[in-house]
Amino acid sequence: MVDFIFFISVSGYVIFPKVQLKNPVILSDFYVFQTCVLFIQFIEAIVVLVRQTSHLRVTRALRPIFLVDCRYCGAVRRNLRQIFQSLPPFIDILLLLLFFMVIFAILGFCLFSANSADPYFSTLENSIVSLFVLLTTANFPDVMMPAYSKNRWSCIFFIVYLSIELYFIMNLLLAVVFDTFNGVEKMKFKSLLLHKRSAIEHAFQLLVSRQRPDGVCLKQFDGLMRFYRPRMTPQDRFLTFKALNHSGATMLSLQDFYKFYEVIGLKWKVSFTHCHMIILPGCMLNSPEPEHMVYMCVAGSSSLLTVGVSWTRVVPWSYIIFLTIYGIEVLLKITGLGPLTYFSSGWNLFDFSVTVFAFLGLIALAFDMEPFYFIVVLRPLQLLRLFKIKQRYRNVLDTMFELFPRMASLGLTLIIFYYSFAIVGMEFFADVVYPNCCNTSTVAQSYRQINVTIGNRTMLEEGYYYLNNFNNILSSFVTLFELTVVNNWYITMEGVTSQTTHWSRLYFMTFYIVTMVVMTIIVAFILDAFVFRMNYSRKNREPLDDPEGSKCLESRSSDDMFNKMIFLGRRSRTKCDLSMKMYEEEIQEWYEEYSRTNLQPDETFHRELDSPEASATNSVN
Amino acid sequence: MVDFIFFISVSGYVIFPKVQLKNPVILSDFYVFQTCVLFIQFIEAIVVLVRQTSHLRVTRALRPIFLVDCRYCGAVRRNLRQIFQSLPPFIDILLLLLFFMVIFAILGFCLFSANSADPYFSTLENSIVSLFVLLTTANFPDVMMPAYSKNRWSCIFFIVYLSIELYFIMNLLLAVVFDTFNGVEKMKFKSLLLHKRSAIEHAFQLLVSRQRPDGVCLKQFDGLMRFYRPRMTPQDRFLTFKALNHSGATMLSLQDFYKFYEVIGLKWKVSFTHCHMIILPGCMLNSPEPEHMVYMCVAGSSSLLTVGVSWTRVVPWSYIIFLTIYGIEVLLKITGLGPLTYFSSGWNLFDFSVTVFAFLGLIALAFDMEPFYFIVVLRPLQLLRLFKIKQRYRNVLDTMFELFPRMASLGLTLIIFYYSFAIVGMEFFADVVYPNCCNTSTVAQSYRQINVTIGNRTMLEEGYYYLNNFNNILSSFVTLFELTVVNNWYITMEGVTSQTTHWSRLYFMTFYIVTMVVMTIIVAFILDAFVFRMNYSRKNREPLDDPEGSKCLESRSSDDMFNKMIFLGRRSRTKCDLSMKMYEEEIQEWYEEYSRTNLQPDETFHRELDSPEASATNSVN
């Protein structure tokens, strides 16, 4: 019944808005797929209603595709698309991997099946499964041991197999995914860039008046902005116009107008001097030079103290003094910069939370609150301040802050796969493993739960693996996480297999391959982001702008209206800015190519740009 | 006594040649280190002679550094240098990793030590060791299970720990090593390139006569070549001159002379047409078009056959016919191209060995020879032919052929580390583990060897882990390989620790970190080579030259002396050529910078270039 309600609501959500919009996008692959799934679910719901009994409802695993189709899951949708795009080369290498696996399985079966003490190669099926598990190294020395104890030279078989498969072909897989992923990323960036350019040209054509066809005046620009960003203040609109207007003429040329998307995200603030408008001590703390010195002494000595006092309940006065200094610094900065500006920087947030945690620890200690470990753990966190000193750690943490949105969307993608597999697992494997089950399998040991009496003491000897089950969605998620980490995953697989059929292995192997793809892409992505950033900071010798990782743009409005004040616009630097810098030369080529052919950019991006709120920069990230 | 002989021979080998040469290189770090080691070993040898008893001789682990100092180990020496150069950033990130590990260890100890059924967090030392092992995932679900069975939410601790440490910081480590390694590689390439340029300029200055200061004539060039490559024929010398002489003038300008190192490695062959001088069928088989078609049909059908007949002793006629066709093809090619040319190509070697193996299998079957598995395994190898068809597989195998020398040298570097650790392991841990030892440790199960009587059958239940010992050098190598693969390495560690002291863990942890560095570099290297190649083939749209992966250069000598014959020069393409293409733009910058400053390139490369035989191209690879 719940299913039927779900079906009705989803069909209302998916089908009807599309019919209303009469958008050509309705015919894209994704929607065809969605409609098919909906149709299958509809038939299934009717069958369930007619028979009035439940059955294996694996189609529930497909539900997340409706969730993905909301506005907030745009990044997840793009991730899924990228994963499917990097599949063809991935599959090529996977076939190579499996081919060698099968050859080695046959060889292993022929070599080791004579040994009755060797359960890993007793049949050809066992042989293939053993070598598949060996690919993940999860059964490594054990799979070799029976053969190795018979003949010492049999280790060569395993060393050769691992060298070829694990150390060569698996790396090749990573390289291919890494490369394809980068290629797709670059193509996406190019497509978006050209689309923006054509949008700007189109807007320019609409904005220029017939009398003056080579420029946009302030009034027209103001009208555009009132439509494009209704909440912008008139002052900000004027400043944006000024920032675009490099030539100093009264009108914006097309060249000026090309910078539209770079300038539009800036937040404007009055700046009296080059330093921020804060009182002296705050200014001192804000400039990088003394900060380094302060941190070198303070964090160094403080860290020594915290390490020293971590294990006692006695708090030396010096610790409290240092903490007070940190507290004052944080307060000064907040009053000086204002809470909003202060908390918009990742580094300030980091400072603030470390200090607040330290104070919390102190208060907890003062009131003699339990648990004590809470305090003990909070103190070493003070050491995190040290990471601000070294350039490499700053880079690492900066990159982490920048990576975070993307990592979150990749994590969400992984969770969607988890959900689908969890549903299938729950349908097939719920309640199949329990303590002392699986006695027919080779892993019975891990599921055993017996009382052992040693001397006069009775102990419960537990194998615990019965806890890795698919009984409910939370247990399933934990079990799937354990399968993702790979180590000892074959114990769960063999346990479930011994209680069901041999075909269950297909589920676990498929899951391994799917998570391998997703994890490889996550690894490739982290790798790419860091290598990119390190290259970038090497290419532009100066350190990466200011510590807050933001992009500044001055708009010196020397009009009377603003009394010769200098306005500073800032926004956080996105990967788009880095890409602009990295592909500088190629971008010129793309533009030239574009202006020659003047073709419409890729169709797929129409949809993203339909809603003006979804800012273009976000959709690159 | 053996030690003393070793010492005498090595000191004779290391010290005296250096004193003779009076080379400034003698003062380099490496030689100072070598001399120190020699001095320590000398004192030790005297101590051993005086006391007439043996003791722990850990210094034997340092012996490979004398082996490395031979001419054939140049690549290994460079690898070691590169590893030490990428250590500083690696250590930075390692500290970050260890810092989080310690924080989580304290937290884990506080949270889980109350649970008496949990041996993993009972003391702070156990807690740190457990989390170190968890970093390698070797104990994953087990370490979580006792806590998880008490409270289901404790899995969050482990999930957060693994997400931060394994999936984030470990990847960061890979990225940093990858980046540093690439940087060092590029610097080395730049340094070598500039050194070559200065060498060429210097040679040019010496060769030009005073009357004609702007060119080198054939006679002077011939003199140089007779000195530089004494075994070159006069014809080859003339052809090299012609190949350099692009302008067609009688003299070589400096611009022509800059190409010296590119042209010097070419092997010259007469070429009557563009196709090779082979008979018609061979020529047909050699041109790429029909080859593809032939392979598509033949390999496809043959592979189906081989799969079908793999399991029977009956050989269908079609299989023999196909094999005969392959045999004829191989014979035609060998007669057509000549054995030397034929075997110089990796692909031909591949074809040849696959065909020969198939024939061997057939002969073995005809004489009804055992073992049968030999034949069964040889047949599926026929499928390897299919890999020649797809461009991606061709690229993979081409890259593999190119990578091979470098991989071999990296493998040798790894073996040197293995040797050092094996010696230390043998000194400390020889004969410490045996069946049924380690009963006090948590891994006693894995070392147990007992007779179990089930019904009327007596079985030997073996834990086998006592086989992973340090009793001799071969066992040590196998044990260290198992530690490299990481899975279940803690069983070996705990077994040895329970028989010796807690400090033994230091040995295993150090080994893990060292192999992690070396393996990371190997992974980074494979990754780099493939990504590089894929980028390269994308940048130059046409497929990578001819399948043999060689570099052609025509020298059209229209002189009467050679009767208007066309000579083709070829050599295998090295990574140097690829680098030249990739860094094209930067190379121009480097040259400009170099000609401005005209500084001497790096001192370290003097040594490599002292011996003229060690060709410059080799030392880049």
PDB file of N, CA and C in Angstrom, chain A residues 88-118:
ATOM      1  N   PRO A  88      33.094   2.918 -20.456  1.00  0.00           N
ATOM      2  CA  PRO A  88      33.641   2.109 -21.556  1.00  0.00           C
ATOM      3  C   PRO A  88      35.129   1.787 -21.435  1.00  0.00           C
ATOM      4  N   PRO A  89      36.024   2.791 -21.212  1.00  0.00           N
ATOM      5  CA  PRO A  89      37.433   2.396 -21.060  1.00  0.00           C
ATOM      6  C   PRO A  89      37.665   1.542 -19.828  1.00  0.00           C
ATOM      7  N   PHE A  90      36.891   1.803 -18.785  1.00  0.00           N
ATOM      8  CA  PHE A  90      37.017   1.019 -17.565  1.00  0.00           C
ATOM      9  C   PHE A  90      36.732  -0.455 -17.842  1.00  0.00           C
ATOM     10  N   ILE A  91      35.665  -0.689 -18.622  1.00  0.00           N
ATOM     11  CA  ILE A  91      35.276  -2.068 -18.904  1.00  0.00           C
ATOM     12  C   ILE A  91      36.345  -2.781 -19.727  1.00  0.00           C
ATOM     13  N   ASP A  92      36.974  -2.050 -20.659  1.00  0.00           N
ATOM     14  CA  ASP A  92      38.061  -2.644 -21.452  1.00  0.00           C
ATOM     15  C   ASP A  92      39.134  -3.225 -20.547  1.00  0.00           C
ATOM     16  N   ILE A  93      39.581  -2.401 -19.594  1.00  0.00           N
ATOM     17  CA  ILE A  93      40.672  -2.852 -18.726  1.00  0.00           C
ATOM     18  C   ILE A  93      40.179  -3.938 -17.779  1.00  0.00           C
ATOM     19  N   LEU A  94      38.915  -3.823 -17.377  1.00  0.00           N
ATOM     20  CA  LEU A  94      38.335  -4.843 -16.496  1.00  0.00           C
ATOM     21  C   LEU A  94      38.352  -6.203 -17.181  1.00  0.00           C
ATOM     22  N   LEU A  95      38.071  -6.213 -18.474  1.00  0.00           N
ATOM     23  CA  LEU A  95      38.094  -7.472 -19.225  1.00  0.00           C
ATOM     24  C   LEU A  95      39.495  -8.074 -19.227  1.00  0.00           C
ATOM     25  N   LEU A  96      40.496  -7.208 -19.412  1.00  0.00           N
ATOM     26  CA  LEU A  96      41.884  -7.656 -19.371  1.00  0.00           C
ATOM     27  C   LEU A  96      42.181  -8.308 -18.028  1.00  0.00           C
ATOM     28  N   LEU A  97      41.699  -7.650 -16.976  1.00  0.00           N
ATOM     29  CA  LEU A  97      41.891  -8.146 -15.608  1.00  0.00           C
ATOM     30  C   LEU A  97      41.254  -9.516 -15.449  1.00  0.00           C
ATOM     31  N   LEU A  98      40.018  -9.642 -15.894  1.00  0.00           N
ATOM     32  CA  LEU A  98      39.290 -10.890 -15.716  1.00  0.00           C
ATOM     33  C   LEU A  98      39.889 -12.002 -16.565  1.00  0.00           C
ATOM     34  N   PHE A  99      40.385 -11.625 -17.741  1.00  0.00           N
ATOM     35  CA  PHE A  99      41.005 -12.611 -18.622  1.00  0.00           C
ATOM     36  C   PHE A  99      42.208 -13.262 -17.941  1.00  0.00           C
ATOM     37  N   PHE A 100      43.092 -12.424 -17.378  1.00  0.00           N
ATOM     38  CA  PHE A 100      44.255 -12.975 -16.684  1.00  0.00           C
ATOM     39  C   PHE A 100      43.822 -13.774 -15.464  1.00  0.00           C
ATOM     40  N   MET A 101      42.753 -13.302 -14.817  1.00  0.00           N
ATOM     41  CA  MET A 101      42.263 -13.996 -13.638  1.00  0.00           C
ATOM     42  C   MET A 101      41.837 -15.416 -14.006  1.00  0.00           C
ATOM     43  N   VAL A 102      41.112 -15.545 -15.122  1.00  0.00           N
ATOM     44  CA  VAL A 102      40.626 -16.867 -15.523  1.00  0.00           C
ATOM     45  C   VAL A 102      41.791 -17.770 -15.899  1.00  0.00           C
ATOM     46  N   ILE A 103      42.781 -17.237 -16.643  1.00  0.00           N
ATOM     47  CA  ILE A 103      43.946 -18.053 -17.011  1.00  0.00           C
ATOM     48  C   ILE A 103      44.655 -18.555 -15.763  1.00  0.00           C
ATOM     49  N   PHE A 104      44.869 -17.649 -14.796  1.00  0.00           N
ATOM     50  CA  PHE A 104      45.543 -18.052 -13.575  1.00  0.00           C
ATOM     51  C   PHE A 104      44.684 -19.025 -12.761  1.00  0.00           C
ATOM     52  N   ALA A 105      43.344 -18.853 -12.840  1.00  0.00           N
ATOM     53  CA  ALA A 105      42.463 -19.765 -12.101  1.00  0.00           C
ATOM     54  C   ALA A 105      42.597 -21.177 -12.641  1.00  0.00           C
ATOM     55  N   ILE A 106      42.646 -21.300 -13.987  1.00  0.00           N
ATOM     56  CA  ILE A 106      42.807 -22.633 -14.590  1.00  0.00           C
ATOM     57  C   ILE A 106      44.146 -23.234 -14.182  1.00  0.00           C
ATOM     58  N   LEU A 107      45.188 -22.401 -14.272  1.00  0.00           N
ATOM     59  CA  LEU A 107      46.528 -22.867 -13.914  1.00  0.00           C
ATOM     60  C   LEU A 107      46.572 -23.272 -12.442  1.00  0.00           C
ATOM     61  N   GLY A 108      45.979 -22.459 -11.596  1.00  0.00           N
ATOM     62  CA  GLY A 108      45.973 -22.740 -10.162  1.00  0.00           C
ATOM     63  C   GLY A 108      45.225 -24.018  -9.852  1.00  0.00           C
ATOM     64  N   PHE A 109      44.086 -24.200 -10.528  1.00  0.00           N
ATOM     65  CA  PHE A 109      43.306 -25.423 -10.340  1.00  0.00           C
ATOM     66  C   PHE A 109      44.135 -26.646 -10.713  1.00  0.00           C
ATOM     67  N   CYS A 110      44.829 -26.537 -11.879  1.00  0.00           N
ATOM     68  CA  CYS A 110      45.645 -27.661 -12.331  1.00  0.00           C
ATOM     69  C   CYS A 110      46.790 -27.946 -11.376  1.00  0.00           C
ATOM     70  N   LEU A 111      47.394 -26.878 -10.840  1.00  0.00           N
ATOM     71  CA  LEU A 111      48.577 -27.062 -10.002  1.00  0.00           C
ATOM     72  C   LEU A 111      48.231 -27.552  -8.608  1.00  0.00           C
ATOM     73  N   PHE A 112      47.182 -26.966  -7.982  1.00  0.00           N
ATOM     74  CA  PHE A 112      46.989 -27.152  -6.554  1.00  0.00           C
ATOM     75  C   PHE A 112      45.817 -28.058  -6.181  1.00  0.00           C
ATOM     76  N   SER A 113      44.989 -28.492  -7.163  1.00  0.00           N
ATOM     77  CA  SER A 113      43.796 -29.248  -6.784  1.00  0.00           C
ATOM     78  C   SER A 113      44.162 -30.639  -6.266  1.00  0.00           C
ATOM     79  N   ALA A 114      45.386 -31.102  -6.545  1.00  0.00           N
ATOM     80  CA  ALA A 114      45.804 -32.411  -6.051  1.00  0.00           C
ATOM     81  C   ALA A 114      45.974 -32.419  -4.529  1.00  0.00           C
ATOM     82  N   ASN A 115      46.235 -31.234  -3.975  1.00  0.00           N
ATOM     83  CA  ASN A 115      46.470 -31.108  -2.541  1.00  0.00           C
ATOM     84  C   ASN A 115      45.132 -31.088  -1.794  1.00  0.00           C
ATOM     85  N   SER A 116      44.828 -32.157  -1.050  1.00  0.00           N
ATOM     86  CA  SER A 116      43.511 -32.239  -0.397  1.00  0.00           C
ATOM     87  C   SER A 116      43.393 -31.273   0.773  1.00  0.00           C
ATOM     88  N   ALA A 117      44.520 -30.769   1.289  1.00  0.00           N
ATOM     89  CA  ALA A 117      44.477 -29.818   2.405  1.00  0.00           C
ATOM     90  C   ALA A 117      44.218 -28.390   1.931  1.00  0.00           C
ATOM     91  N   ASP A 118      44.072 -28.223   0.631  1.00  0.00           N
ATOM     92  CA  ASP A 118      43.926 -26.882   0.067  1.00  0.00           C
ATOM     93  C   ASP A 118      42.480 -26.651  -0.383  1.00  0.00           C
TER      94      ASP A 118
END
